[in-house]
CSV table of C-alpha atoms and ligand atoms in Angstrom, one decimal:
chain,number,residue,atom,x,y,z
F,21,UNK,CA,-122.9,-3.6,17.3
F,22,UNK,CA,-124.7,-6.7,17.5
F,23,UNK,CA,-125.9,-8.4,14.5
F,24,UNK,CA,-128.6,-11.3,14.8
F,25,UNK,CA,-128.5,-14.4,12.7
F,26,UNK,CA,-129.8,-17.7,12.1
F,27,UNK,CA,-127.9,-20.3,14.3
F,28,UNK,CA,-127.2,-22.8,11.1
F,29,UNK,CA,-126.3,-20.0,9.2
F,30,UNK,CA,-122.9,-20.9,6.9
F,31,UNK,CA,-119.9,-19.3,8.2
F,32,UNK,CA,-118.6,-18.4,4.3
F,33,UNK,CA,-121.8,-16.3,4.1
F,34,UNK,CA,-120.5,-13.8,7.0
F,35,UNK,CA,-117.5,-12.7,5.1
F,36,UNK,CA,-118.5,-9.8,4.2
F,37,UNK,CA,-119.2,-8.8,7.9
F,38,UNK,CA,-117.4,-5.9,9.6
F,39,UNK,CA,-114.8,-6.6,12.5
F,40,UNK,CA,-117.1,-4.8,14.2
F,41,UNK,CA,-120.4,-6.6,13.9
F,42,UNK,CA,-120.5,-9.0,16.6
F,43,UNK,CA,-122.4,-11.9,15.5
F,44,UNK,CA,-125.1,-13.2,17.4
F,45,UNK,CA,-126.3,-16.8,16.6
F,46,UNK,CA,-130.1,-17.1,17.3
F,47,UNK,CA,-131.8,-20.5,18.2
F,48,UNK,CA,-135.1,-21.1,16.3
F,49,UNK,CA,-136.8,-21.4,19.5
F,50,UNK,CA,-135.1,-18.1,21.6
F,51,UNK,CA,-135.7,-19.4,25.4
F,52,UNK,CA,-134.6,-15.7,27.0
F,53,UNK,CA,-134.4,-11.9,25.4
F,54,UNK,CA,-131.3,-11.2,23.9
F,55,UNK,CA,-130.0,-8.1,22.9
F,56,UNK,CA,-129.6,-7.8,18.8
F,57,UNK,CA,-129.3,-4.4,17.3
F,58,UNK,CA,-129.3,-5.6,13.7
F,59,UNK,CA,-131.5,-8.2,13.3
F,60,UNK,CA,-131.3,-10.7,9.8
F,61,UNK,CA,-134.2,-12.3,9.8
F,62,UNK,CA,-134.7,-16.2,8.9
F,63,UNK,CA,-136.1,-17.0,5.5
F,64,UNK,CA,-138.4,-19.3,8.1
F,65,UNK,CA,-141.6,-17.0,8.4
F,66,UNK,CA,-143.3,-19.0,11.4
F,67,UNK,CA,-140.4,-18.7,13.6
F,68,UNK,CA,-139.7,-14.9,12.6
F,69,UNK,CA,-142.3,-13.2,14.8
F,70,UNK,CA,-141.7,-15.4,18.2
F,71,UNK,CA,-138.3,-14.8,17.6
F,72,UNK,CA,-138.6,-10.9,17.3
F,73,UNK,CA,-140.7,-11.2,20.8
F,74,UNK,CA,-137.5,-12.2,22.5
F,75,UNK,CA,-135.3,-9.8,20.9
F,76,UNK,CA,-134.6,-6.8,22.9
F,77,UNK,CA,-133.0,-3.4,21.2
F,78,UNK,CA,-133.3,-4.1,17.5
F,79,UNK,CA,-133.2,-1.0,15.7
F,80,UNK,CA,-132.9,-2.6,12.0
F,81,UNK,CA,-134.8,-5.7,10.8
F,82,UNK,CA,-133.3,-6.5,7.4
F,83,UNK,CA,-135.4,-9.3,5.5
F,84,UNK,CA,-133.8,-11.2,2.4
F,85,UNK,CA,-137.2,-11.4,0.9
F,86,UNK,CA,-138.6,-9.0,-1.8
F,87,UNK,CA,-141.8,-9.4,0.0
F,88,UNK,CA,-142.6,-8.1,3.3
F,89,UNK,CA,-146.0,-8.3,3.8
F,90,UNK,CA,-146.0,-11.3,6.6
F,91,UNK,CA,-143.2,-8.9,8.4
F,92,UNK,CA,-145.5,-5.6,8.1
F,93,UNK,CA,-148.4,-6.7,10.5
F,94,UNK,CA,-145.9,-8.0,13.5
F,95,UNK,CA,-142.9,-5.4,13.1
F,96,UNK,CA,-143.7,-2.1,15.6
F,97,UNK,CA,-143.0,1.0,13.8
F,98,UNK,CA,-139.8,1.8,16.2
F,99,UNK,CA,-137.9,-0.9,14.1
F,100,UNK,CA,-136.4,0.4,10.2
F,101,UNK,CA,-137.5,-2.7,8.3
F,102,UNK,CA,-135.8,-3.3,5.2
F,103,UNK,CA,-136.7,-5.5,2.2
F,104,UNK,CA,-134.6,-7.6,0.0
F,105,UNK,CA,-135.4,-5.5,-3.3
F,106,UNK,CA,-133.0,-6.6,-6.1
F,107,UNK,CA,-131.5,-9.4,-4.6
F,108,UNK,CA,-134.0,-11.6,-6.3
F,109,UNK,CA,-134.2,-10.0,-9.8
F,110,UNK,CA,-132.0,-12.9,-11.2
F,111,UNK,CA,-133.4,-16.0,-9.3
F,112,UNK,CA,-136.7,-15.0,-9.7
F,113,UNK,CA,-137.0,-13.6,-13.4
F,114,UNK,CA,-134.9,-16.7,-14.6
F,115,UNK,CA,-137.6,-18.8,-13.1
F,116,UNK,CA,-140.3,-16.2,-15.1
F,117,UNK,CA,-138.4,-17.0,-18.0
F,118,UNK,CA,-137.8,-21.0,-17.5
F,119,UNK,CA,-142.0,-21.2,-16.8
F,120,UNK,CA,-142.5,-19.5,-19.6
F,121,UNK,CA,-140.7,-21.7,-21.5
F,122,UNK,CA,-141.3,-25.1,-20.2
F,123,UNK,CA,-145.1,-23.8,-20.8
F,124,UNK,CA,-144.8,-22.7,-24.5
F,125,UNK,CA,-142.4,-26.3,-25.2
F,126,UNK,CA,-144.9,-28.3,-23.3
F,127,UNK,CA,-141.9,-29.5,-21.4
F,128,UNK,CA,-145.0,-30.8,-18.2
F,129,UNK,CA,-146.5,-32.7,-20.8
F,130,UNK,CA,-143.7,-34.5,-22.7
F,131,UNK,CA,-142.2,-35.2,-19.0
F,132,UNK,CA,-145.3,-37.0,-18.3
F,133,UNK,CA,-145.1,-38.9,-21.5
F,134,UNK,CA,-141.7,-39.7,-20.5
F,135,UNK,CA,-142.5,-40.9,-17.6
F,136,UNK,CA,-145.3,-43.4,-19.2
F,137,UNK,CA,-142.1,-43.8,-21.2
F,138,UNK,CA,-144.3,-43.1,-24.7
F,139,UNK,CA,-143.3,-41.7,-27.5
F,140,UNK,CA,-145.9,-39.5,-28.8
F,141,UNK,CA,-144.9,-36.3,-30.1
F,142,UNK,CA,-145.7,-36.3,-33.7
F,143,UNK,CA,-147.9,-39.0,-33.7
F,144,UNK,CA,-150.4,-38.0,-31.4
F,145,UNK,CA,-151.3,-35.3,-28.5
F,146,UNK,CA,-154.8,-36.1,-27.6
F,147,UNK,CA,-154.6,-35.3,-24.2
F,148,UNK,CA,-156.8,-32.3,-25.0
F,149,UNK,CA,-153.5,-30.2,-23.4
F,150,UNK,CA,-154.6,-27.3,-24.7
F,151,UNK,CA,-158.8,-27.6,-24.8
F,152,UNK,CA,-159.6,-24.1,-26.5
F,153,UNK,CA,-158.5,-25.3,-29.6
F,154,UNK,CA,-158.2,-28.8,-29.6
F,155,UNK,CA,-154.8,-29.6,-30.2
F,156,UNK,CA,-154.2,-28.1,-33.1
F,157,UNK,CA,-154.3,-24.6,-35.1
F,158,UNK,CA,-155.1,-25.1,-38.8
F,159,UNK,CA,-153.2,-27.9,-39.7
F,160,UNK,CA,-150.8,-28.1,-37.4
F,161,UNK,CA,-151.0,-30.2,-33.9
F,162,UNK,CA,-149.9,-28.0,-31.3
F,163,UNK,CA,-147.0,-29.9,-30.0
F,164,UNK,CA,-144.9,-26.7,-28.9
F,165,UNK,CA,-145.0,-22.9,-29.4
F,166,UNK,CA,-142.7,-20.1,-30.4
F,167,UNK,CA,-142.1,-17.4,-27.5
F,168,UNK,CA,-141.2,-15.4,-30.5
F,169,UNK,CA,-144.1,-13.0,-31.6
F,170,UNK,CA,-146.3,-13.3,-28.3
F,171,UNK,CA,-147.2,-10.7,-26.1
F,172,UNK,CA,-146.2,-10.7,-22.3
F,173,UNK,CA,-147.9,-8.0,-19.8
F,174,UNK,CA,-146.1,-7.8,-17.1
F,175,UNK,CA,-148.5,-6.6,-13.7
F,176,UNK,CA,-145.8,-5.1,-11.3
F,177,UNK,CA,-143.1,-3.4,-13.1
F,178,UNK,CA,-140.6,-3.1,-9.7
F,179,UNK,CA,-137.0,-4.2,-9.9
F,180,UNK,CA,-138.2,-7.6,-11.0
F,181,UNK,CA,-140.7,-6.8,-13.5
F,182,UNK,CA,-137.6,-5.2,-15.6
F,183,UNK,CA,-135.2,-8.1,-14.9
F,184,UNK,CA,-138.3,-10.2,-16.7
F,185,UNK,CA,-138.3,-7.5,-19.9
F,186,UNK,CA,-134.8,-7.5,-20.0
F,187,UNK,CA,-134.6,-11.0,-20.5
F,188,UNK,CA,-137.7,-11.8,-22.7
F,189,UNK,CA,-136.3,-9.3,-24.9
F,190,UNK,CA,-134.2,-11.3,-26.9
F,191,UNK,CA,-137.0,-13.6,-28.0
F,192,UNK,CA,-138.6,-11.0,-29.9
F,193,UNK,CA,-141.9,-10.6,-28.0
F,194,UNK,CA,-144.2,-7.5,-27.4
F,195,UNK,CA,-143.9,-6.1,-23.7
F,196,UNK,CA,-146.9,-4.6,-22.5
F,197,UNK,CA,-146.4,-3.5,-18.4
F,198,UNK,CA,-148.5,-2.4,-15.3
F,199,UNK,CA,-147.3,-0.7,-12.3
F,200,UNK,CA,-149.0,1.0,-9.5
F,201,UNK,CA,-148.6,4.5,-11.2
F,202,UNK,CA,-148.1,5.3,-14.9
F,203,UNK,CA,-144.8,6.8,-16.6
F,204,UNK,CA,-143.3,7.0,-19.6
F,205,UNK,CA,-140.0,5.6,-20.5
F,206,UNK,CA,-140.6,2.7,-20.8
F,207,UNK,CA,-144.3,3.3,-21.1
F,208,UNK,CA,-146.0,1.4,-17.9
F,209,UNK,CA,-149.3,1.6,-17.4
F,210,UNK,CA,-151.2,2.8,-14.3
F,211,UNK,CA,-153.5,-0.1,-12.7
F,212,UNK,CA,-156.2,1.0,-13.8
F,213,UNK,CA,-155.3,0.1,-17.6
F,214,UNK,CA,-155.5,-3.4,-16.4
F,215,UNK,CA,-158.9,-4.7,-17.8
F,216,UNK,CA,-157.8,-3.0,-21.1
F,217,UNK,CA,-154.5,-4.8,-21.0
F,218,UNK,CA,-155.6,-8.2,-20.5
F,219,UNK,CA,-156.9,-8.8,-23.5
F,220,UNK,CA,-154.2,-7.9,-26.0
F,221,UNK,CA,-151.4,-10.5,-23.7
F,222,UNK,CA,-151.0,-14.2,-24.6
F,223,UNK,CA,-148.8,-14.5,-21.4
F,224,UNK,CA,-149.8,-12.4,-18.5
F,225,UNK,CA,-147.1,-12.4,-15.5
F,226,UNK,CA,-147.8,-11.3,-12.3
F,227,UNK,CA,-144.9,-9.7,-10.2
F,228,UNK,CA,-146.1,-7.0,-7.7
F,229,UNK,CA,-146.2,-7.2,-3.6
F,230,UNK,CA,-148.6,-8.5,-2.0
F,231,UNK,CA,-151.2,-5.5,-0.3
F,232,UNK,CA,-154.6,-4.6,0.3
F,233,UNK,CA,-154.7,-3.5,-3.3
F,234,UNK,CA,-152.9,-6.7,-5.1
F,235,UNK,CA,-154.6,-9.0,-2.7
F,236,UNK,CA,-157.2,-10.9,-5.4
F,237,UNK,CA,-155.9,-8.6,-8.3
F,238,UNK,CA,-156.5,-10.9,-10.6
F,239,UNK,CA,-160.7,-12.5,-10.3
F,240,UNK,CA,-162.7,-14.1,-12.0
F,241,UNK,CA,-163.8,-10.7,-14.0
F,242,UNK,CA,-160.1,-10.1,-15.1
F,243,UNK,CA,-159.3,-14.0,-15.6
F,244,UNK,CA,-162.0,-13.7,-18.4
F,245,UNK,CA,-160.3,-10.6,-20.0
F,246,UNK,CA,-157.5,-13.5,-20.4
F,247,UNK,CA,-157.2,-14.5,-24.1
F,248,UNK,CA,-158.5,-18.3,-24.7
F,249,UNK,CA,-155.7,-20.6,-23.7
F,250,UNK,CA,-153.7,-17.7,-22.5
F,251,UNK,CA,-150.6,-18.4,-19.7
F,252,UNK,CA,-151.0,-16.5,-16.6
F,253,UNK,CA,-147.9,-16.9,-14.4
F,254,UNK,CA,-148.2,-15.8,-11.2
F,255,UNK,CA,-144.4,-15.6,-9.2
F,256,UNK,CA,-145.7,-13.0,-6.7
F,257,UNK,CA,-147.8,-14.3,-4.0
F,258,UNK,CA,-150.4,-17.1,-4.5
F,259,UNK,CA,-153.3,-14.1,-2.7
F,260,UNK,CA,-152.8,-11.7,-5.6
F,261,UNK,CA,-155.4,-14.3,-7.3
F,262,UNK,CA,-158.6,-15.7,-7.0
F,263,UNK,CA,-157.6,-19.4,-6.0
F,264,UNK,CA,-161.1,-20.2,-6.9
F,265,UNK,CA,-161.8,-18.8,-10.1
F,266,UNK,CA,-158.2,-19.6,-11.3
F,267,UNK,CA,-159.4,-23.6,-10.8
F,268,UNK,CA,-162.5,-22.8,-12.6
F,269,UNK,CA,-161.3,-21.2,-15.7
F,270,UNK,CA,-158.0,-23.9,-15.5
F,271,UNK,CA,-161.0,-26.8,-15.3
F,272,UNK,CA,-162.6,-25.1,-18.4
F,273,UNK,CA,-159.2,-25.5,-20.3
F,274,UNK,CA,-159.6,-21.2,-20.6
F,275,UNK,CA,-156.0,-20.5,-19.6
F,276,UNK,CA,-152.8,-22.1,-18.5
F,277,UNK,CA,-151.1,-21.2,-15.7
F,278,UNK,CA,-147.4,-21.3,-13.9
F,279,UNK,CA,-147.2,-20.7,-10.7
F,280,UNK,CA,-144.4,-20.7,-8.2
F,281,UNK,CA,-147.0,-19.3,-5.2
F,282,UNK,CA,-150.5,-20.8,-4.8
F,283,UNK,CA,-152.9,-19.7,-2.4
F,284,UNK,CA,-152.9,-21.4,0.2
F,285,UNK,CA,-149.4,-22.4,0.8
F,286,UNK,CA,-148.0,-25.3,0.8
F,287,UNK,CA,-150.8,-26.5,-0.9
F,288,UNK,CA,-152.6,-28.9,0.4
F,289,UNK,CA,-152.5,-32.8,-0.8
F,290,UNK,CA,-156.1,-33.4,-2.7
F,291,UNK,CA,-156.1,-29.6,-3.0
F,292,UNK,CA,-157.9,-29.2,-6.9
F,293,UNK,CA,-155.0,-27.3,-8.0
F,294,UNK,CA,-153.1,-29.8,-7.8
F,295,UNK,CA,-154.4,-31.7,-10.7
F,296,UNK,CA,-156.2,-28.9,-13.0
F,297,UNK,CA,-154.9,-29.2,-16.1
F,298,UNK,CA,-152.2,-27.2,-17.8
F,299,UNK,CA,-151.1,-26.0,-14.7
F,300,UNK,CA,-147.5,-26.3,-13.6
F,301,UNK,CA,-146.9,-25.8,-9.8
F,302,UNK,CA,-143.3,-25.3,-8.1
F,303,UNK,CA,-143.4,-24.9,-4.2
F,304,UNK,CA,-142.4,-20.9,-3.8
F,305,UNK,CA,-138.9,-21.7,-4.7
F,306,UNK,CA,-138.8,-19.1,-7.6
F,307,UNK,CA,-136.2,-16.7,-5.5
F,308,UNK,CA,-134.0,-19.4,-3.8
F,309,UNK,CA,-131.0,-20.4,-5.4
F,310,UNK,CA,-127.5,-21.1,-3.8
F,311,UNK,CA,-126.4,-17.9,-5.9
F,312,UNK,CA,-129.4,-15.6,-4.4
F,313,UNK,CA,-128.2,-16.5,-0.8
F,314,UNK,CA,-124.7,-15.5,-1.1
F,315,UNK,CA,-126.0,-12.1,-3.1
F,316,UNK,CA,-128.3,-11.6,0.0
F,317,UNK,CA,-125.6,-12.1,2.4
F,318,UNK,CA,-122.9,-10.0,0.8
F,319,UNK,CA,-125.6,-7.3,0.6
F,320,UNK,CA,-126.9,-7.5,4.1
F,321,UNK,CA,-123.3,-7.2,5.0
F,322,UNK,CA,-123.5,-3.8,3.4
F,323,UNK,CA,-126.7,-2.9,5.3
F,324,UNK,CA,-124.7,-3.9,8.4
F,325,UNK,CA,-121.7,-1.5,7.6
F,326,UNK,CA,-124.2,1.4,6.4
F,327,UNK,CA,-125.4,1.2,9.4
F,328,UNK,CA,-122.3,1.3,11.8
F,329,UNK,CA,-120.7,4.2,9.4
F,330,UNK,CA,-124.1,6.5,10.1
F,331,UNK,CA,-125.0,6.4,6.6
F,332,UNK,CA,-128.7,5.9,4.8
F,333,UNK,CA,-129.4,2.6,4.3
F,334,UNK,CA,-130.9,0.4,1.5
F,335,UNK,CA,-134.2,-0.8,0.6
F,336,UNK,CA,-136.0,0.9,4.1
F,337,UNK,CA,-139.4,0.4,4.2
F,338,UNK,CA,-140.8,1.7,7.3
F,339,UNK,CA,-138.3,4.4,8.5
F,340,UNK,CA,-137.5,4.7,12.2
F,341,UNK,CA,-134.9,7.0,12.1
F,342,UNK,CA,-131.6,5.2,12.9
N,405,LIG,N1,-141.7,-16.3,-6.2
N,405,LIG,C1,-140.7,-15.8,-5.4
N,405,LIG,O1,-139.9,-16.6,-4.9
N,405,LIG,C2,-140.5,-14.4,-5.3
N,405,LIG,C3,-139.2,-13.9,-5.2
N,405,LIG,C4,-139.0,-12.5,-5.1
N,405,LIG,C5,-140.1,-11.7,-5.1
N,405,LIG,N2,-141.4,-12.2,-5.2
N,405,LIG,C6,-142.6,-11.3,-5.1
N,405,LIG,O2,-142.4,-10.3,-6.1
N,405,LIG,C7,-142.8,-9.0,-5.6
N,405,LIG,C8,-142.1,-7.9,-6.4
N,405,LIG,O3,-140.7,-7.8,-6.1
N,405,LIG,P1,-139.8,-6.6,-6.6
N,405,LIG,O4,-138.5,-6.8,-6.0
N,405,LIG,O5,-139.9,-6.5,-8.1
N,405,LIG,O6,-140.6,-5.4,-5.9
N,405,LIG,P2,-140.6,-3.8,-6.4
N,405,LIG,O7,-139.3,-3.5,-7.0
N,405,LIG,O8,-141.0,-3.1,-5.1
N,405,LIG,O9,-141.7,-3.7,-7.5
N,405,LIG,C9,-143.1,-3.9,-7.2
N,405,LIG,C10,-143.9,-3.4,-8.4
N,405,LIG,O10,-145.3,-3.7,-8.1
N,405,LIG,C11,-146.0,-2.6,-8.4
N,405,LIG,N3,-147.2,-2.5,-7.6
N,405,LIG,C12,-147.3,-2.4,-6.3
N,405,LIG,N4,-148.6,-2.3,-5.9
N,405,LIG,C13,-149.3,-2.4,-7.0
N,405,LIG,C14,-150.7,-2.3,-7.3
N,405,LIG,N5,-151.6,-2.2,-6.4
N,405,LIG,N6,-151.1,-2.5,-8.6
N,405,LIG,C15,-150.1,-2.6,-9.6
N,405,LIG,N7,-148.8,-2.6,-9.4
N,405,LIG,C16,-148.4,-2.5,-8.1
N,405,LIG,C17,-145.1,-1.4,-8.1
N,405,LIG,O11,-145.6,-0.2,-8.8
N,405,LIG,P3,-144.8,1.2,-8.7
N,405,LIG,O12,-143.6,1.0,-9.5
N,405,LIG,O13,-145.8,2.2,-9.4
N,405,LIG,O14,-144.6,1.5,-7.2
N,405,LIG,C18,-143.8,-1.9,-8.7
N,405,LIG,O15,-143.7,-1.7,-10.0
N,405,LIG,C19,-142.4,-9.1,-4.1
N,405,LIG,O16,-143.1,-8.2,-3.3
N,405,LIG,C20,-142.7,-10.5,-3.8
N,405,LIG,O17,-144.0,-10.7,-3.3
N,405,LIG,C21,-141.6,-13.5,-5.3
């Protein structure tokens, strides 16, 4: 059974491999077909589909991403393609939580400050950091925020979406969540509860794949649902919103925002995003930690022996039959 990987991949993360899996080492830049029947593919999306084009016999494509939406359009439905559901639950809901965070401390701001190397805190914030209500609330200069108290929606509650709950928990906020279809237990709320979600959320975190449906989920109509100077993190894909309006309402000091995926991507240098305020911006690395690779490893090493024992395999999202 041959197993196609990444030519640079690490030789400690194929310990888990079966005697066997033979493993095949593909170049970036295949020059001839080669036969693969278990195919890994590389985290690097614009060699993935050239790549598949020279693979011949591949009867699994097993992606290490949660998202497979720039697989979906290129992958023929004679291949099982399997996701990388629940290997990013920890990588990517600690980042959820460490955005959060950094937003409610002001940790972008006082970084900045730093940097200026100015001492400010106390004395004055008059940046205008957070616009809706000056910088202060009653008496108080808003210098940093509890997490305790707020509310947090959560739009996608997948394997994710309850890693973020499960670790917001212990700071004592209000979960509200949103999945495709309601259910009880936890309560989640169909979609169409969204509009009368958005509202009641001081931090609204989006977290669902990226589709036909999701694709500009969040518009201008439902970014002005948002509660004034509201957070919306967005650690799904930078499509699910409205690039557009999201600059708009971030250039109108209406909401904050965290994002780990902008749309487009990379962004752009000059791109407005860039420099709206209250905006903090890390380049789509929300998943990818040294940790997540050797989790996503070890479990496509139990794909690989599923597979070779006959038995179902894990995460399958279009179903071919092997
Ligand atoms: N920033 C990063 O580095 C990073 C890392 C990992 C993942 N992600 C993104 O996160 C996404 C979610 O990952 P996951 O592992 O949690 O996936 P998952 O377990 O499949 O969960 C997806 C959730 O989204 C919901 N959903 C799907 N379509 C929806 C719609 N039209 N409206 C509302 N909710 C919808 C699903 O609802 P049901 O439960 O009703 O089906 C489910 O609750 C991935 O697809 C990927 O795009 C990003």
């Amino acid at each position: 059974m041959r197993v196609g990987v990444d030519e640079n991949l690490a030789v400690e993360l194929l310990a888990d491999f079966p005697p066997e899996a033979e493993i095949v080492r593909l170049s970036r830049t295949i020059a001839s077909p080669i036969d693969v029947d278990f195919w890994i593919l590389p985290f690097y999306r614009k060699d993935a589909e050239a790549a598949f084009r020279q693979l011949r016999g591949v009867k699994v494509a097993q992606s290490l991403m949660a998202g497979v939406d720039w697989i979906l359009p290129w992958m023929p439905a004679s291949v099982t393609l399997c996701d990388g559901r629940g290997i990013h639950d920890i990588s990517a809901s600690e980042w959820v939580l460490a955005a959060i965070m950094a937003t409610m401390k002001r940790m972008p701001l006082y970084r900045d400050l730093q940097n200026q190397q100015q001492w400010r805190g106390f004395a004055t914030v008059t940046d205008d950091f957070m616009g809706e209500t000056g910088t202060s609330r009653g008496q108080y200069k808003i210098l940093a925020e509890d997490l305790s108290g707020k509310t947090v929606l959560i739009v996608g509650y997948g394997s994710i979406g309850a890693a973020i709950e499960s670790r917001l928990t212990p700071f004592g906020v209000t979960v509200l969540r949103v999945a495709r279809s309601a259910r009880e237990q936890p309560l989640v709320n169909g979609i169409s509860e969204l509009h009368a979600l958005l509202p009641k959320a001081d931090i609204v975190v989006l977290i669902v794949p990226l589709t036909d449906a999701t694709r500009g989920l969040m518009g201008a109509a439902e970014i002005a649902l948002m509660r004034p100077g509201a957070l919306l993190v967005n650690a799904a894909r930078g499509p699910v919103v409205v690039t557009d309006a999201l600059v708009q309402a971030l250039e109108q000091k209406r909401i904050r925002a965290a994002l780990d995926v902008t749309d487009p991507e990379p962004l752009p240098a000059g791109h407005p995003l860039w420099s709206a305020p209250n905006c903090l911006i890390t380049p789509h690395i929300g998943g990818s930690t040294p940790e997540f690779i050797h989790r996503a490893f070890r479990f496509a090493a139990l794909q690989v022996r599923h597979f070779i024992a006959g038995e179902p395999l894990e995460n399958v999202v279009t179903d071919a039959g092997y």
